[in-house]
C-alpha cells in the first residue's frame, strides 16, 4: 500500500507568500535584463587630486580616479588642460596619472576638462554612454621673492614681494638687521640671521637665528602614497587653515656661547644646520643640528669642515672636509657615508638628488665645474681661470644656470662677472665650451646674488654700488634688483628688466 502524499502546509499559500514570490520573479527578470544589457549609467570622475589646490615645482603629477574602468585612448584624446601643460599619462586600474614635462608656471589658474570619453567595456557600435562632463580647477603658487631692503626705513629689513598680487610686505622689525635668509619649502616661513641695529659694534659673528612668517598658506596637493584610498574623500573635504599673519618672529638660536655663521634648512623643513664657533675655545667649531622640538646639538663628526649643503632627501649633509667633500648623515657622531677627494664645494643638487654641481680647485690655479651623479660618475663640464660663484639646476635638470667670472688681463686682479646657461646634454657629449651660453654681462662688483625661479622661467639678481656685507645697510642705497626672463631657448637674446624696488640678496620662494 503506497503512502499518501503529504499536502503542503496551508500557510505556504497565504497572500503574503504569493506577493513575495511575485516580487522575486520580477526582480529576477530585471536582474537578468541588466546582466544581458550591461550597466548603462554614465561613467564619471570620482576624484581629482589637484582640485582647488595650489601646486608648486615639487608637484609633478595629478591623478584622475574614475567610477569605472575607462578606454585609455578616449580619455587621453579628450583630456584638455587650459592653459596647456604638456605631459604624459600612465594608468593603474581606474586611476590615470598625468605627469607634467615641466612645472606649472607660477601665478596661473588652470582648468582640467574631460568629456566624450567612454568606458572600456562598452561595445563599439552600440549606444555608447559617454562620461559625465568633468571640469576641475587648480592653480599654481604665487610668484614671489624675498630680499633685503636698502632704502630708508627698509634698510636691512627682510621684505617679501608677491609679483602675482603686486603686494609688498616688510617682514622683520626695524631693530633687526638681516644678514642672510633661507625660505622654507612651504613658503610659510623664512629662516634668517640678524644682528641688533642698536649695537653698532656687532658684526657678522654676533648674529642670531630667527624665523618669520610670510602670511602665505599653501594648500598643497596630498601625495597619494602618503594616504589611504579610503581617506581621499575626507582629505579633499578638509578646508585649508586660515593664512597666518606675516611678520611673526620666533628666535631659533642665540649667540651667547657660540658664534653662528653659515646655515641651511632642509627641504622637508624639519632640520636646520648651523656652523658654530665657541666663544671660549676657537678650536671648538663645526656644524650643529636643530630639529623641531629638540635642543641644538653638535654633529661631532670628528672633522669640523667648511662649506656645506643639506641633500635633497633631508637626511645627509655635503660638507667640505680636508682635501675633499664628505657626505655625512644628519646624526650626531655618525661616520661619513662617502668621501669625494677631488672636489672642494658642492654648489647645488638637482631636485631629485640624482646629480650635483661640484667645484674643483685645480693645481694650475684654474677652477672646474663638474657634474656628479649619485652613481659615482663625474664629468667636467666647464673650466675657467676666473671664478665659479654659484650654479642652479633648472626644474627639468637639462640646464645649469651659473654665475661666473672671467679674469681680466692686467697688472691688477680684476674679474668680470656674467650670467650663463650650460646645456647639460651637450656638455656631457661634446664638452663645456660648446655647451656654455653667456646671457648677461654684469658690472664689475663683489657679492652678486643670483636666484632661479622654482618654475624655471626667470632669474633674479642684484647689483650694488656699495659693500654688500655692511650690517647697517646704509652703504647699499644704490642696490637694485633685476629680473631676467627665461624661455628655455639658450640661443635667444634676452634682456634683464629693472625691478622698481631697491634691495639686494633676492631669493625666490619655492
XYZ file of C-alpha atoms in Angstrom:
510
model
C 0.000 0.000 0.000
C 1.510 3.307 -1.145
C 1.841 6.150 1.387
C -0.470 9.063 0.977
C 1.340 12.229 -0.250
C 1.700 14.925 2.344
C -0.126 18.115 1.403
C 1.843 21.395 1.523
C 1.215 23.476 4.573
C -1.678 25.828 4.132
C 0.363 28.812 5.270
C 2.504 28.464 2.100
C -0.361 29.766 0.025
C -1.051 32.770 2.199
C -1.441 36.122 0.276
C 1.869 37.456 1.683
C 3.768 34.444 0.315
C 2.255 34.851 -3.114
C 3.204 38.553 -3.150
C 6.791 37.754 -2.168
C 7.072 35.159 -4.933
C 5.743 37.655 -7.450
C 8.276 40.356 -6.411
C 11.141 37.850 -6.521
C 10.165 36.816 -10.029
C 10.044 40.430 -11.218
C 13.429 41.202 -9.673
C 14.951 38.112 -11.261
C 13.764 39.253 -14.682
C 15.135 42.778 -14.115
C 18.493 41.447 -12.929
C 18.696 39.183 -15.940
C 17.978 42.059 -18.304
C 20.656 44.196 -16.624
C 23.191 41.408 -16.908
C 22.384 40.968 -20.581
C 22.364 44.675 -21.460
C 25.194 45.823 -19.154
C 25.450 48.902 -16.909
C 24.021 51.879 -18.820
C 24.878 54.537 -16.245
C 27.435 57.093 -17.381
C 30.981 56.778 -16.009
C 32.289 59.754 -14.069
C 35.393 61.193 -12.462
C 35.251 60.281 -8.780
C 38.323 62.203 -7.656
C 40.761 64.807 -8.990
C 43.844 65.028 -6.752
C 44.584 68.685 -7.575
C 41.061 70.021 -7.186
C 41.226 73.528 -5.655
C 44.901 73.027 -4.746
C 47.957 75.254 -5.153
C 50.727 73.345 -6.882
C 54.438 74.114 -6.814
C 57.529 72.885 -8.598
C 57.573 69.712 -6.461
C 54.077 68.734 -7.641
C 54.773 66.861 -10.843
C 51.606 64.783 -11.455
C 47.865 64.767 -10.790
C 45.580 61.722 -10.614
C 42.067 61.247 -12.009
C 40.092 58.396 -10.417
C 37.107 57.062 -12.432
C 33.965 55.227 -11.336
C 34.547 52.506 -13.948
C 37.463 51.126 -15.993
C 37.934 53.533 -18.898
C 39.032 53.280 -22.505
C 42.511 54.767 -22.235
C 42.704 56.270 -25.702
C 39.325 58.002 -25.429
C 40.335 59.615 -22.132
C 43.752 60.740 -23.359
C 42.345 62.164 -26.609
C 39.604 64.142 -24.862
C 41.533 65.433 -21.846
C 42.021 69.197 -22.032
C 44.146 71.414 -19.758
C 43.780 75.176 -20.123
C 46.299 76.816 -20.294
C 48.210 73.945 -21.831
C 50.542 71.851 -19.670
C 52.407 69.255 -21.776
C 52.833 65.889 -20.106
C 52.362 62.134 -20.361
C 49.798 59.689 -18.983
C 50.056 56.381 -17.151
C 47.347 54.041 -15.850
C 46.761 51.804 -12.827
C 43.282 50.271 -12.907
C 40.695 53.054 -12.694
C 43.305 55.716 -11.962
C 45.111 57.815 -14.546
C 48.214 59.846 -13.629
C 49.201 62.844 -15.739
C 52.874 63.761 -15.266
C 53.974 67.239 -16.323
C 57.041 67.669 -18.513
C 57.908 70.854 -16.599
C 56.478 72.590 -13.514
C 53.297 74.578 -13.943
C 54.124 78.284 -14.451
C 53.627 80.135 -11.182
C 50.852 82.677 -10.741
C 48.433 80.887 -13.108
C 44.964 79.311 -12.768
C 44.183 76.115 -14.700
C 41.104 74.166 -15.812
C 41.052 70.410 -16.462
C 38.187 69.280 -18.733
C 37.076 65.822 -19.831
C 34.064 64.844 -21.927
C 33.129 62.322 -24.667
C 35.354 59.620 -23.115
C 33.949 56.061 -22.896
C 34.449 53.177 -20.522
C 36.456 50.112 -21.506
C 33.693 47.502 -21.778
C 31.015 49.249 -23.825
C 30.992 47.596 -27.267
C 31.900 49.667 -30.320
C 28.825 50.333 -32.449
C 26.334 50.103 -29.609
C 24.772 53.118 -27.953
C 27.934 54.094 -26.124
C 27.470 56.112 -22.944
C 29.991 58.953 -22.636
C 31.464 60.083 -19.371
C 29.675 62.741 -17.376
C 31.342 66.042 -18.362
C 34.007 66.945 -15.829
C 35.648 70.307 -15.079
C 38.364 70.585 -12.432
C 40.267 73.624 -11.215
C 43.652 74.244 -9.637
C 46.243 76.987 -9.569
C 49.983 77.295 -9.180
C 51.616 79.106 -6.315
C 52.005 82.850 -6.396
C 55.214 84.121 -7.966
C 57.002 85.728 -5.003
C 60.504 86.516 -3.783
C 62.164 87.946 -0.693
C 65.055 90.385 -0.473
C 66.857 92.682 1.956
C 65.901 96.332 1.705
C 68.398 99.196 1.413
C 66.327 102.376 1.287
C 65.311 104.466 4.304
C 63.270 102.551 6.897
C 63.569 99.390 4.761
C 67.380 99.242 5.105
C 68.491 95.881 6.487
C 64.940 94.538 6.767
C 63.559 91.404 5.120
C 60.908 92.219 2.514
C 58.505 89.924 0.652
C 57.216 90.916 -2.787
C 54.326 88.963 -4.323
C 54.542 89.553 -8.076
C 51.243 87.766 -8.746
C 49.275 90.093 -6.456
C 51.689 93.050 -6.692
C 51.942 93.204 -2.893
C 54.949 94.171 -0.766
C 55.320 93.260 2.910
C 58.081 94.226 5.316
C 58.526 91.093 7.428
C 61.134 91.988 10.060
C 61.139 94.788 12.654
C 63.344 97.836 12.408
C 65.551 96.832 15.354
C 66.971 93.825 13.430
C 69.448 94.000 10.536
C 69.069 90.884 8.378
C 72.312 89.290 7.181
C 71.120 86.173 5.325
C 67.960 84.079 4.921
C 66.567 80.795 3.561
C 62.842 80.254 2.754
C 61.079 77.084 3.911
C 59.710 74.769 1.209
C 56.075 75.581 2.016
C 56.838 79.354 1.795
C 55.030 79.930 5.086
C 58.222 80.875 6.956
C 61.705 82.218 6.310
C 64.760 81.331 8.391
C 67.065 84.335 8.751
C 70.097 85.581 10.651
C 70.224 89.106 12.065
C 72.046 91.410 14.467
C 70.710 94.161 16.715
C 70.695 97.536 14.971
C 71.136 99.438 18.255
C 74.510 97.822 18.928
C 76.686 99.226 16.156
C 79.696 97.236 17.401
C 78.071 93.944 16.423
C 79.394 92.126 13.361
C 78.539 89.067 11.307
C 79.713 86.716 14.075
C 77.177 88.233 16.510
C 74.146 87.207 14.517
C 71.255 85.236 15.982
C 68.883 82.934 14.113
C 65.146 83.610 13.758
C 62.101 82.544 11.766
C 59.441 84.901 10.450
C 56.031 84.091 8.974
C 55.300 85.258 5.430
C 51.497 85.260 5.619
C 51.323 82.698 2.794
C 49.360 79.483 3.323
C 49.828 76.950 0.521
C 47.005 74.446 0.027
C 49.292 71.797 -1.463
C 48.113 68.531 -3.012
C 48.483 65.407 -0.887
C 50.889 62.800 -2.101
C 48.877 59.654 -2.991
C 51.478 57.420 -1.366
C 51.017 59.180 1.961
C 47.303 58.467 2.479
C 44.997 55.527 2.096
C 42.498 55.403 -0.737
C 39.627 55.357 1.762
C 40.879 58.651 3.154
C 40.562 60.583 -0.123
C 37.018 61.860 0.447
C 37.862 63.021 3.957
C 41.132 64.645 2.891
C 39.566 66.544 -0.006
C 36.780 67.808 2.258
C 39.226 69.406 4.703
C 39.408 73.154 4.238
C 42.824 74.842 4.456
C 43.565 76.692 7.668
C 43.410 80.480 7.526
C 46.572 82.239 6.394
C 48.783 83.194 9.352
C 49.623 86.842 9.675
C 53.004 87.904 8.338
C 55.878 89.184 10.451
C 55.574 86.826 13.436
C 59.142 86.440 14.750
C 60.450 83.447 16.681
C 64.051 83.160 17.869
C 65.686 79.846 16.961
C 69.257 80.230 18.234
C 71.090 82.768 20.399
C 74.775 83.742 20.308
C 75.654 83.739 23.994
C 78.169 80.873 23.991
C 78.693 80.301 20.270
C 79.025 82.457 17.190
C 76.593 81.494 14.429
C 77.911 81.502 10.868
C 76.598 79.752 7.749
C 73.252 77.890 7.978
C 70.889 75.839 5.862
C 67.362 74.445 6.240
C 66.383 71.008 4.949
C 63.902 70.640 2.076
C 61.357 68.972 4.392
C 61.667 71.881 6.846
C 62.414 69.658 9.859
C 66.159 70.230 10.197
C 68.390 73.309 10.472
C 72.180 73.008 10.261
C 74.339 75.880 11.575
C 78.112 76.328 11.524
C 79.066 77.471 15.071
C 82.272 78.583 16.808
C 82.732 78.551 20.585
C 83.451 81.950 22.107
C 85.692 80.328 24.749
C 87.551 77.860 22.544
C 88.068 78.794 18.874
C 89.092 75.197 18.161
C 85.568 74.115 19.066
C 83.786 74.739 15.798
C 81.669 72.760 13.384
C 78.087 72.119 12.265
C 75.231 71.920 14.773
C 71.839 70.384 14.070
C 68.474 71.727 15.222
C 65.388 69.530 14.920
C 61.855 70.664 15.631
C 61.101 70.270 19.322
C 64.708 69.399 20.239
C 67.638 71.360 21.664
C 70.549 72.185 19.316
C 73.368 69.652 19.373
C 76.709 69.379 17.570
C 77.144 66.770 14.874
C 80.610 65.872 16.279
C 81.588 64.034 13.128
C 85.305 64.030 14.053
C 86.268 66.661 11.450
C 84.560 70.072 11.548
C 84.563 71.043 7.861
C 83.612 74.202 5.991
C 81.013 74.998 3.321
C 78.006 72.653 3.398
C 74.618 71.939 1.859
C 71.791 69.644 3.008
C 70.943 66.940 0.475
C 67.509 66.938 -1.245
C 66.303 63.947 0.795
C 66.920 65.932 4.024
C 68.910 63.052 5.522
C 72.550 63.978 4.865
C 74.989 66.852 4.682
C 77.520 67.515 1.919
C 80.393 69.329 3.634
C 83.911 70.331 2.669
C 86.416 68.475 4.859
C 90.196 68.486 4.480
C 91.107 67.835 0.863
C 87.674 66.773 -0.306
C 83.923 66.668 0.148
C 82.234 64.383 2.690
C 78.640 63.156 2.728
C 77.632 62.602 6.352
C 74.295 61.564 7.917
C 72.435 64.174 9.935
C 73.020 62.184 13.116
C 75.486 63.053 15.909
C 78.843 61.207 15.776
C 77.933 59.383 12.552
C 80.623 58.222 10.155
C 80.667 59.673 6.621
C 78.611 57.848 4.008
C 81.008 58.848 1.237
C 84.070 60.974 0.599
C 84.894 62.685 -2.710
C 88.563 63.647 -2.508
C 88.917 65.797 -5.619
C 86.043 68.241 -5.016
C 86.103 71.315 -2.805
C 82.487 72.526 -2.742
C 79.028 71.390 -3.752
C 77.195 74.269 -5.448
C 73.761 72.698 -5.813
C 71.816 69.478 -6.141
C 69.207 68.583 -8.717
C 65.723 68.402 -7.224
C 65.589 64.603 -7.218
C 69.108 64.303 -5.831
C 70.384 62.296 -8.791
C 73.021 64.896 -9.758
C 75.101 67.602 -8.168
C 77.159 70.525 -9.458
C 80.540 70.441 -7.724
C 83.565 72.708 -7.795
C 87.164 71.521 -8.137
C 90.193 73.721 -7.421
C 92.942 72.720 -9.841
C 96.675 72.828 -9.184
C 97.195 75.267 -12.090
C 95.011 77.852 -10.277
C 92.020 77.227 -12.539
C 88.602 76.041 -11.400
C 86.467 73.287 -12.889
C 82.736 72.696 -12.703
C 81.816 69.013 -12.539
C 78.501 67.201 -12.908
C 78.490 64.315 -10.410
C 75.771 61.637 -10.313
C 74.596 59.578 -7.347
C 76.058 56.542 -9.125
C 79.563 57.939 -8.649
C 80.089 59.148 -12.227
C 81.605 62.588 -12.764
C 82.181 64.775 -15.822
C 83.997 68.104 -16.158
C 81.600 70.449 -17.931
C 83.397 73.804 -17.604
C 86.857 75.131 -16.751
C 87.884 78.740 -16.154
C 90.685 80.951 -14.911
C 88.009 83.088 -13.245
C 85.532 82.092 -10.523
C 82.505 79.800 -10.430
C 80.366 81.640 -7.904
C 77.088 79.700 -7.961
C 75.070 77.251 -10.060
C 71.449 76.065 -10.025
C 69.679 73.283 -11.913
C 66.543 74.181 -13.819
C 63.440 72.075 -12.940
C 63.897 69.786 -15.953
C 67.543 69.164 -14.942
C 68.625 69.848 -18.534
C 70.126 73.301 -17.930
C 72.535 74.603 -15.301
C 72.308 78.369 -14.728
C 75.576 79.808 -13.413
C 77.084 82.990 -12.038
C 80.658 83.043 -13.390
C 83.539 85.480 -13.764
C 86.256 85.999 -16.339
C 89.714 87.025 -15.222
C 90.566 90.381 -16.828
C 94.188 90.543 -18.054
C 96.242 93.281 -16.452
C 98.566 94.223 -13.639
C 95.755 94.312 -11.068
C 93.493 91.369 -10.298
C 90.013 92.049 -11.691
C 87.112 89.766 -12.501
C 84.206 90.373 -14.889
C 81.035 88.628 -13.647
C 78.395 87.289 -16.026
C 75.348 85.021 -16.078
C 75.464 81.928 -18.269
C 73.484 78.768 -19.034
C 75.063 75.358 -19.600
C 73.239 72.809 -21.755
C 73.961 69.674 -19.735
C 73.222 67.222 -22.538
C 75.683 68.983 -24.841
C 78.214 69.335 -22.028
C 78.142 65.599 -21.351
C 78.620 64.656 -25.003
C 80.592 67.472 -26.656
C 82.321 69.339 -23.857
C 81.712 72.511 -21.887
C 82.815 75.150 -24.396
C 80.022 74.311 -26.847
C 77.518 73.918 -24.040
C 78.179 77.313 -22.424
C 75.800 80.131 -23.405
C 76.620 83.551 -21.843
C 73.476 85.586 -21.201
C 74.169 88.841 -19.342
C 77.410 90.714 -18.666
C 77.308 92.243 -15.177
C 79.123 95.243 -13.638
C 82.488 94.565 -12.013
C 81.452 94.165 -8.374
C 81.589 91.710 -5.498
C 78.881 89.628 -3.858
C 76.361 89.389 -6.674
C 73.473 87.100 -5.742
C 71.501 85.025 -8.254
C 68.303 83.018 -7.726
C 66.421 80.806 -10.207
C 62.617 80.810 -10.066
C 61.141 77.430 -8.987
C 59.283 77.091 -12.302
C 62.496 77.842 -14.226
C 61.038 80.838 -16.073
C 63.105 83.685 -14.603
C 66.340 84.591 -12.866
C 66.546 87.372 -10.322
C 69.835 89.027 -9.370
C 71.146 92.150 -7.671
C 73.576 94.946 -8.416
C 75.034 97.108 -5.684
C 77.409 100.054 -5.706
C 78.375 99.627 -2.061
C 79.721 96.859 0.147
C 77.123 94.082 0.316
C 78.460 92.933 3.713
C 77.692 96.188 5.533
C 75.460 95.309 8.515
C 73.599 98.624 8.714
C 72.542 98.687 5.069
C 73.446 102.373 4.631
C 76.133 101.756 2.052
C 73.712 99.795 -0.124
C 71.438 102.684 -1.067
C 72.143 102.083 -4.766
C 71.313 98.380 -4.659
C 68.990 97.318 -7.490
C 67.129 94.129 -8.336
C 66.885 92.781 -11.878
C 64.644 90.158 -13.467
C 65.862 88.061 -16.413
C 63.053 86.165 -18.253
C 63.977 82.652 -19.412
C 62.438 80.901 -22.400
C 64.425 77.662 -22.458
C 65.940 78.695 -25.790
C 69.591 79.172 -24.854
C 70.484 80.904 -28.108
C 67.771 83.562 -27.780
C 68.848 87.050 -26.698
C 67.095 88.152 -23.515
C 67.343 91.462 -21.706
C 67.070 91.898 -17.939
C 64.336 94.147 -16.570
C 64.991 96.526 -13.678
C 62.529 95.993 -10.828
C 61.051 99.075 -9.166
C 62.411 98.390 -5.703
C 65.894 98.928 -4.236
C 67.404 95.941 -2.463
C 69.925 93.130 -2.578
C 70.271 89.382 -1.928
C 66.999 88.291 -3.619
C 65.664 84.741 -3.338
C 62.572 83.216 -4.873
C 60.115 81.478 -2.588
C 59.690 77.766 -3.500
